Amino acid sequence: MELYLIGGMIKEFRIRRRLTQEDLADVCSVATISRIENGTQVPSHRLVEALFQKMGFSARSNDVPATTTELKRHNLECQMSNIVSNGHYEIKELLAEYKNCAKTMNEFEEQAYLFYSAVYDTEHGISHEKILETYNKALNLTFADYWTVQKNKERDILLTQNELLIIANIAIEKYALGLHDEAISIMEDLKSYYEKKFSTKLKKKNILQLFFFLLHFGMTIKTKLKKRCKYVNRAFCVAQKQLYQLSL
């Protein structure tokens, strides 16, 4: 696809969702969104993904311009996601390969790296406090004021798949640290997010019920934290897969 069409697609989908450029300003500035939509700025692969995800769509890989490094890291993320979703956590070599693809990472790549690092640490003796710190650092890269916005209900929140996963795992770590009320409150916020944003279509597909069951099971299961993470992450994978099909 020609690069200039990407901006037109983003604008079309934004208008379809009745969103303003300001609604997407958590992921980048309004000026940047304007330039992308006008075709005067070529966005990165990860920025396009983030914009589409915040609008509730999934951008197909062949529709998004990407450098060789971006594609390699995208494929490594897919590999790590598949490994983790199957209950395995030996992704150390993939993490090293991901980091060494290039000297630098953009904020979305660094966020993914921190997320999977924290997932790996969960099964390798790292303290819950340290893991929670890593998850918070990852969230701050793309949504530094999330907790303030959520608490004050200042405006509608739009989240990417990785942000949703990170927030859910923050709840799990808080639960493991004995901060049960905070953890439950975070999960309730996620529940409300899905009900408000996707309830009509998801209910038609019977996905909402499964999603919330998995979230609840992941929070309350009396076993290793590993299994809690598995069920919470599976919930988001199920929801994201269905959302992709509904957005086509």
mmCIF file of C-alpha atoms in Angstrom:
data_model
loop_
_atom_site.group_PDB
_atom_site.id
_atom_site.type_symbol
_atom_site.label_atom_id
_atom_site.label_comp_id
_atom_site.label_asym_id
_atom_site.label_seq_id
_atom_site.Cartn_x
_atom_site.Cartn_y
_atom_site.Cartn_z
ATOM 1 C CA MET A 1 0.000 0.000 0.000
ATOM 2 C CA GLU A 2 1.259 3.491 -0.816
ATOM 3 C CA LEU A 3 2.372 5.400 2.259
ATOM 4 C CA TYR A 4 0.073 8.373 1.707
ATOM 5 C CA LEU A 5 -2.983 6.107 1.900
ATOM 6 C CA ILE A 6 -2.187 5.167 5.495
ATOM 7 C CA GLY A 7 -3.129 8.637 6.727
ATOM 8 C CA GLY A 8 -6.376 8.512 4.790
ATOM 9 C CA MET A 9 -7.233 5.150 6.346
ATOM 10 C CA ILE A 10 -6.549 6.477 9.838
ATOM 11 C CA LYS A 11 -8.739 9.516 9.225
ATOM 12 C CA GLU A 12 -11.538 7.398 7.779
ATOM 13 C CA PHE A 13 -11.516 4.988 10.713
ATOM 14 C CA ARG A 14 -11.291 7.861 13.225
ATOM 15 C CA ILE A 15 -14.347 9.540 11.728
ATOM 16 C CA ARG A 16 -16.166 6.210 11.624
ATOM 17 C CA ARG A 17 -15.562 5.885 15.372
ATOM 18 C CA ARG A 18 -16.663 9.518 15.882
ATOM 19 C CA LEU A 19 -13.339 10.377 17.461
ATOM 20 C CA THR A 20 -11.438 13.652 17.301
ATOM 21 C CA GLN A 21 -7.719 13.987 16.800
ATOM 22 C CA GLU A 22 -7.560 15.101 20.426
ATOM 23 C CA ASP A 23 -9.051 11.760 21.492
ATOM 24 C CA LEU A 24 -5.958 10.035 20.083
ATOM 25 C CA ALA A 25 -3.455 12.509 21.518
ATOM 26 C CA ASP A 26 -2.246 10.037 24.184
ATOM 27 C CA VAL A 27 -0.341 8.113 21.541
ATOM 28 C CA CYS A 28 1.153 11.157 19.773
ATOM 29 C CA SER A 29 0.521 14.891 19.430
ATOM 30 C CA VAL A 30 -2.468 16.336 17.586
ATOM 31 C CA ALA A 31 -0.039 18.015 15.186
ATOM 32 C CA THR A 32 1.516 14.643 14.364
ATOM 33 C CA ILE A 33 -1.885 13.042 13.778
ATOM 34 C CA SER A 34 -2.836 15.924 11.514
ATOM 35 C CA ARG A 35 0.330 15.554 9.428
ATOM 36 C CA ILE A 36 -0.178 11.795 9.141
ATOM 37 C CA GLU A 37 -3.794 12.169 8.044
ATOM 38 C CA ASN A 38 -2.804 14.820 5.513
ATOM 39 C CA GLY A 39 -0.118 12.550 4.074
ATOM 40 C CA THR A 40 2.792 14.846 4.903
ATOM 41 C CA GLN A 41 4.327 12.564 7.562
ATOM 42 C CA VAL A 42 5.041 8.858 7.274
ATOM 43 C CA PRO A 43 4.217 7.176 10.605
ATOM 44 C CA SER A 44 6.170 4.275 12.018
ATOM 45 C CA HIS A 45 4.749 0.763 11.887
ATOM 46 C CA ARG A 46 4.167 0.750 15.651
ATOM 47 C CA LEU A 47 2.496 4.167 15.686
ATOM 48 C CA VAL A 48 0.001 3.042 13.034
ATOM 49 C CA GLU A 49 -0.733 -0.111 15.046
ATOM 50 C CA ALA A 50 -1.262 1.923 18.202
ATOM 51 C CA LEU A 51 -3.614 4.387 16.499
ATOM 52 C CA PHE A 52 -5.730 1.610 15.009
ATOM 53 C CA GLN A 53 -5.858 -0.304 18.288
ATOM 54 C CA LYS A 54 -6.950 2.778 20.228
ATOM 55 C CA MET A 55 -9.765 3.181 17.707
ATOM 56 C CA GLY A 56 -10.808 -0.430 18.253
ATOM 57 C CA PHE A 57 -9.451 -1.831 14.994
ATOM 58 C CA SER A 58 -6.528 -4.062 14.105
ATOM 59 C CA ALA A 59 -4.307 -2.910 11.274
ATOM 60 C CA ARG A 60 -3.304 -5.751 8.974
ATOM 61 C CA SER A 61 0.472 -6.106 8.682
ATOM 62 C CA ASN A 62 0.494 -5.702 4.922
ATOM 63 C CA ASP A 63 -1.349 -2.386 5.231
ATOM 64 C CA VAL A 64 1.291 -0.832 7.469
ATOM 65 C CA PRO A 65 4.646 0.509 6.246
ATOM 66 C CA ALA A 66 7.550 -0.958 8.179
ATOM 67 C CA THR A 67 11.319 -1.051 8.181
ATOM 68 C CA THR A 68 13.243 -4.325 8.270
ATOM 69 C CA THR A 69 13.942 -3.826 11.981
ATOM 70 C CA GLU A 70 10.290 -3.098 12.754
ATOM 71 C CA LEU A 71 9.184 -6.245 10.939
ATOM 72 C CA LYS A 72 11.798 -8.353 12.713
ATOM 73 C CA ARG A 73 10.728 -7.063 16.114
ATOM 74 C CA HIS A 74 7.076 -7.531 15.189
ATOM 75 C CA ASN A 75 7.761 -11.186 14.345
ATOM 76 C CA LEU A 76 9.699 -11.675 17.577
ATOM 77 C CA GLU A 77 6.778 -10.240 19.551
ATOM 78 C CA CYS A 78 4.449 -12.696 17.825
ATOM 79 C CA GLN A 79 6.778 -15.551 18.786
ATOM 80 C CA MET A 80 6.944 -14.429 22.419
ATOM 81 C CA SER A 81 3.186 -13.941 22.547
ATOM 82 C CA ASN A 82 2.569 -17.467 21.259
ATOM 83 C CA ILE A 83 5.030 -18.967 23.738
ATOM 84 C CA VAL A 84 3.555 -17.106 26.716
ATOM 85 C CA SER A 85 -0.061 -17.801 25.714
ATOM 86 C CA ASN A 86 0.777 -21.511 25.772
ATOM 87 C CA GLY A 87 1.990 -21.264 29.355
ATOM 88 C CA HIS A 88 5.723 -21.253 28.654
ATOM 89 C CA TYR A 89 8.077 -18.487 29.727
ATOM 90 C CA GLU A 90 11.510 -19.355 28.355
ATOM 91 C CA ILE A 91 11.849 -16.301 26.130
ATOM 92 C CA LYS A 92 15.224 -14.997 27.314
ATOM 93 C CA GLU A 93 16.957 -15.581 23.975
ATOM 94 C CA LEU A 94 14.104 -13.935 22.066
ATOM 95 C CA LEU A 95 14.266 -10.919 24.387
ATOM 96 C CA ALA A 96 17.995 -10.569 23.730
ATOM 97 C CA GLU A 97 17.446 -10.864 19.982
ATOM 98 C CA TYR A 98 14.661 -8.274 20.189
ATOM 99 C CA LYS A 99 16.906 -5.822 22.023
ATOM 100 C CA ASN A 100 19.851 -6.339 19.690
ATOM 101 C CA CYS A 101 17.917 -5.795 16.447
ATOM 102 C CA ALA A 102 19.024 -2.156 16.508
ATOM 103 C CA LYS A 103 20.761 0.285 18.830
ATOM 104 C CA THR A 104 17.542 2.066 19.748
ATOM 105 C CA MET A 105 13.861 1.315 20.300
ATOM 106 C CA ASN A 106 10.876 3.589 19.904
ATOM 107 C CA GLU A 107 8.503 3.904 22.863
ATOM 108 C CA PHE A 108 6.207 1.125 21.614
ATOM 109 C CA GLU A 109 9.063 -1.306 21.103
ATOM 110 C CA GLU A 110 10.552 -0.471 24.498
ATOM 111 C CA GLN A 111 7.131 -0.986 26.039
ATOM 112 C CA ALA A 112 6.825 -4.431 24.458
ATOM 113 C CA TYR A 113 10.352 -5.294 25.587
ATOM 114 C CA LEU A 114 9.612 -4.278 29.176
ATOM 115 C CA PHE A 115 6.303 -6.140 29.155
ATOM 116 C CA TYR A 116 7.801 -9.440 28.026
ATOM 117 C CA SER A 117 10.766 -8.933 30.353
ATOM 118 C CA ALA A 118 8.327 -8.654 33.261
ATOM 119 C CA VAL A 119 6.452 -11.741 32.075
ATOM 120 C CA TYR A 120 9.742 -13.639 31.957
ATOM 121 C CA ASP A 121 10.739 -12.362 35.411
ATOM 122 C CA THR A 122 7.463 -13.664 36.851
ATOM 123 C CA GLU A 123 8.749 -17.225 36.524
ATOM 124 C CA HIS A 124 12.378 -16.574 37.411
ATOM 125 C CA GLY A 125 12.468 -15.466 41.005
ATOM 126 C CA ILE A 126 12.143 -11.700 40.612
ATOM 127 C CA SER A 127 10.169 -9.981 43.361
ATOM 128 C CA HIS A 128 6.616 -8.772 42.788
ATOM 129 C CA GLU A 129 7.717 -5.249 43.702
ATOM 130 C CA LYS A 130 10.326 -5.251 40.937
ATOM 131 C CA ILE A 131 7.952 -6.728 38.384
ATOM 132 C CA LEU A 132 5.293 -4.157 39.275
ATOM 133 C CA GLU A 133 7.874 -1.415 38.809
ATOM 134 C CA THR A 134 8.668 -2.754 35.331
ATOM 135 C CA TYR A 135 5.007 -2.862 34.328
ATOM 136 C CA ASN A 136 4.460 0.704 35.543
ATOM 137 C CA LYS A 137 7.514 1.868 33.622
ATOM 138 C CA ALA A 138 6.164 0.188 30.499
ATOM 139 C CA LEU A 139 2.763 1.864 30.831
ATOM 140 C CA ASN A 140 4.332 5.277 31.428
ATOM 141 C CA LEU A 141 6.079 5.119 28.062
ATOM 142 C CA THR A 142 2.816 5.565 26.159
ATOM 143 C CA PHE A 143 0.252 6.699 28.756
ATOM 144 C CA ALA A 144 2.041 8.447 31.600
ATOM 145 C CA ASP A 145 -1.098 9.994 33.107
ATOM 146 C CA TYR A 146 -3.344 6.915 32.832
ATOM 147 C CA TRP A 147 -3.995 6.560 36.564
ATOM 148 C CA THR A 148 -4.815 10.276 36.945
ATOM 149 C CA VAL A 149 -7.171 10.268 33.968
ATOM 150 C CA GLN A 150 -8.823 7.058 35.161
ATOM 151 C CA LYS A 151 -9.266 8.341 38.705
ATOM 152 C CA ASN A 152 -10.638 11.742 37.758
ATOM 153 C CA LYS A 153 -12.709 10.480 34.809
ATOM 154 C CA GLU A 154 -11.487 13.528 32.914
ATOM 155 C CA ARG A 155 -12.197 12.053 29.486
ATOM 156 C CA ASP A 156 -12.770 8.804 27.665
ATOM 157 C CA ILE A 157 -9.786 6.487 27.681
ATOM 158 C CA LEU A 158 -8.524 4.698 24.580
ATOM 159 C CA LEU A 159 -6.044 1.861 25.084
ATOM 160 C CA THR A 160 -3.838 -0.315 22.909
ATOM 161 C CA GLN A 161 -3.653 -4.082 23.334
ATOM 162 C CA ASN A 162 -0.290 -3.844 25.093
ATOM 163 C CA GLU A 163 -1.589 -1.157 27.454
ATOM 164 C CA LEU A 164 -4.549 -3.366 28.344
ATOM 165 C CA LEU A 165 -2.249 -6.318 29.003
ATOM 166 C CA ILE A 166 0.085 -4.222 31.121
ATOM 167 C CA ILE A 167 -2.738 -2.774 33.222
ATOM 168 C CA ALA A 168 -4.200 -6.249 33.785
ATOM 169 C CA ASN A 169 -0.831 -7.572 34.911
ATOM 170 C CA ILE A 170 -0.358 -4.573 37.190
ATOM 171 C CA ALA A 171 -3.574 -5.693 38.873
ATOM 172 C CA ILE A 172 -2.207 -9.221 39.241
ATOM 173 C CA GLU A 173 1.025 -7.986 40.819
ATOM 174 C CA LYS A 174 -0.880 -5.734 43.224
ATOM 175 C CA TYR A 175 -3.058 -8.695 44.149
ATOM 176 C CA ALA A 176 0.033 -10.807 44.797
ATOM 177 C CA LEU A 177 1.386 -8.030 47.048
ATOM 178 C CA GLY A 178 -1.799 -8.087 49.135
ATOM 179 C CA LEU A 179 -3.265 -4.921 47.616
ATOM 180 C CA HIS A 180 -6.521 -6.714 46.874
ATOM 181 C CA ASP A 181 -8.826 -3.688 46.814
ATOM 182 C CA GLU A 182 -6.574 -1.834 44.375
ATOM 183 C CA ALA A 183 -6.283 -4.898 42.153
ATOM 184 C CA ILE A 184 -10.026 -5.488 42.055
ATOM 185 C CA SER A 185 -10.645 -1.806 41.337
ATOM 186 C CA ILE A 186 -8.288 -1.966 38.334
ATOM 187 C CA MET A 187 -10.053 -5.047 36.979
ATOM 188 C CA GLU A 188 -13.418 -3.357 37.432
ATOM 189 C CA ASP A 189 -12.126 -0.402 35.435
ATOM 190 C CA LEU A 190 -11.059 -2.778 32.653
ATOM 191 C CA LYS A 191 -14.455 -4.444 32.770
ATOM 192 C CA SER A 192 -16.155 -1.069 32.422
ATOM 193 C CA TYR A 193 -13.826 -0.171 29.571
ATOM 194 C CA TYR A 194 -14.864 -3.210 27.566
ATOM 195 C CA GLU A 195 -18.542 -2.850 28.415
ATOM 196 C CA LYS A 196 -18.584 0.759 27.274
ATOM 197 C CA LYS A 197 -16.393 0.372 24.211
ATOM 198 C CA PHE A 198 -17.353 -2.985 22.761
ATOM 199 C CA SER A 199 -20.386 -4.389 24.580
ATOM 200 C CA THR A 200 -22.950 -4.469 21.750
ATOM 201 C CA LYS A 201 -20.849 -6.337 19.183
ATOM 202 C CA LEU A 202 -19.094 -8.525 21.710
ATOM 203 C CA LYS A 203 -22.335 -9.654 23.321
ATOM 204 C CA LYS A 204 -23.595 -10.773 19.928
ATOM 205 C CA LYS A 205 -20.551 -13.007 19.663
ATOM 206 C CA ASN A 206 -20.722 -14.226 23.285
ATOM 207 C CA ILE A 207 -17.172 -12.991 23.834
ATOM 208 C CA LEU A 208 -17.824 -10.567 26.679
ATOM 209 C CA GLN A 209 -18.971 -13.353 29.002
ATOM 210 C CA LEU A 210 -15.880 -15.455 28.293
ATOM 211 C CA PHE A 211 -13.599 -12.442 28.637
ATOM 212 C CA PHE A 212 -14.891 -11.498 32.070
ATOM 213 C CA PHE A 213 -14.883 -15.111 33.245
ATOM 214 C CA LEU A 214 -11.223 -15.444 32.347
ATOM 215 C CA LEU A 215 -10.370 -12.152 34.040
ATOM 216 C CA HIS A 216 -12.195 -13.187 37.207
ATOM 217 C CA PHE A 217 -10.612 -16.648 37.161
ATOM 218 C CA GLY A 218 -7.185 -15.140 36.646
ATOM 219 C CA MET A 219 -7.636 -12.892 39.676
ATOM 220 C CA THR A 220 -9.124 -15.409 42.095
ATOM 221 C CA ILE A 221 -7.497 -18.734 41.245
ATOM 222 C CA LYS A 222 -5.601 -20.056 44.240
ATOM 223 C CA THR A 223 -2.460 -21.301 42.541
ATOM 224 C CA LYS A 224 0.810 -19.995 41.155
ATOM 225 C CA LEU A 225 0.933 -16.488 39.803
ATOM 226 C CA LYS A 226 1.973 -18.098 36.508
ATOM 227 C CA LYS A 227 -1.512 -19.542 36.041
ATOM 228 C CA ARG A 228 -3.167 -16.237 36.928
ATOM 229 C CA CYS A 229 -1.103 -14.494 34.254
ATOM 230 C CA LYS A 230 -1.949 -17.213 31.753
ATOM 231 C CA TYR A 231 -5.699 -16.770 32.163
ATOM 232 C CA VAL A 232 -5.625 -12.975 32.152
ATOM 233 C CA ASN A 233 -3.436 -12.873 29.048
ATOM 234 C CA ARG A 234 -5.649 -15.464 27.366
ATOM 235 C CA ALA A 235 -8.668 -13.252 28.056
ATOM 236 C CA PHE A 236 -7.126 -10.354 26.186
ATOM 237 C CA CYS A 237 -5.965 -12.578 23.312
ATOM 238 C CA VAL A 238 -9.517 -13.889 22.903
ATOM 239 C CA ALA A 239 -11.011 -10.412 22.975
ATOM 240 C CA GLN A 240 -8.417 -8.949 20.600
ATOM 241 C CA LYS A 241 -8.885 -11.764 18.078
ATOM 242 C CA GLN A 242 -12.634 -11.234 18.069
ATOM 243 C CA LEU A 243 -12.278 -7.466 17.786
ATOM 244 C CA TYR A 244 -10.078 -7.929 14.720
ATOM 245 C CA GLN A 245 -12.738 -10.056 13.051
ATOM 246 C CA LEU A 246 -15.450 -7.533 13.903
ATOM 247 C CA SER A 247 -13.416 -4.646 12.495
ATOM 248 C CA LEU A 248 -12.969 -6.201 9.045
#
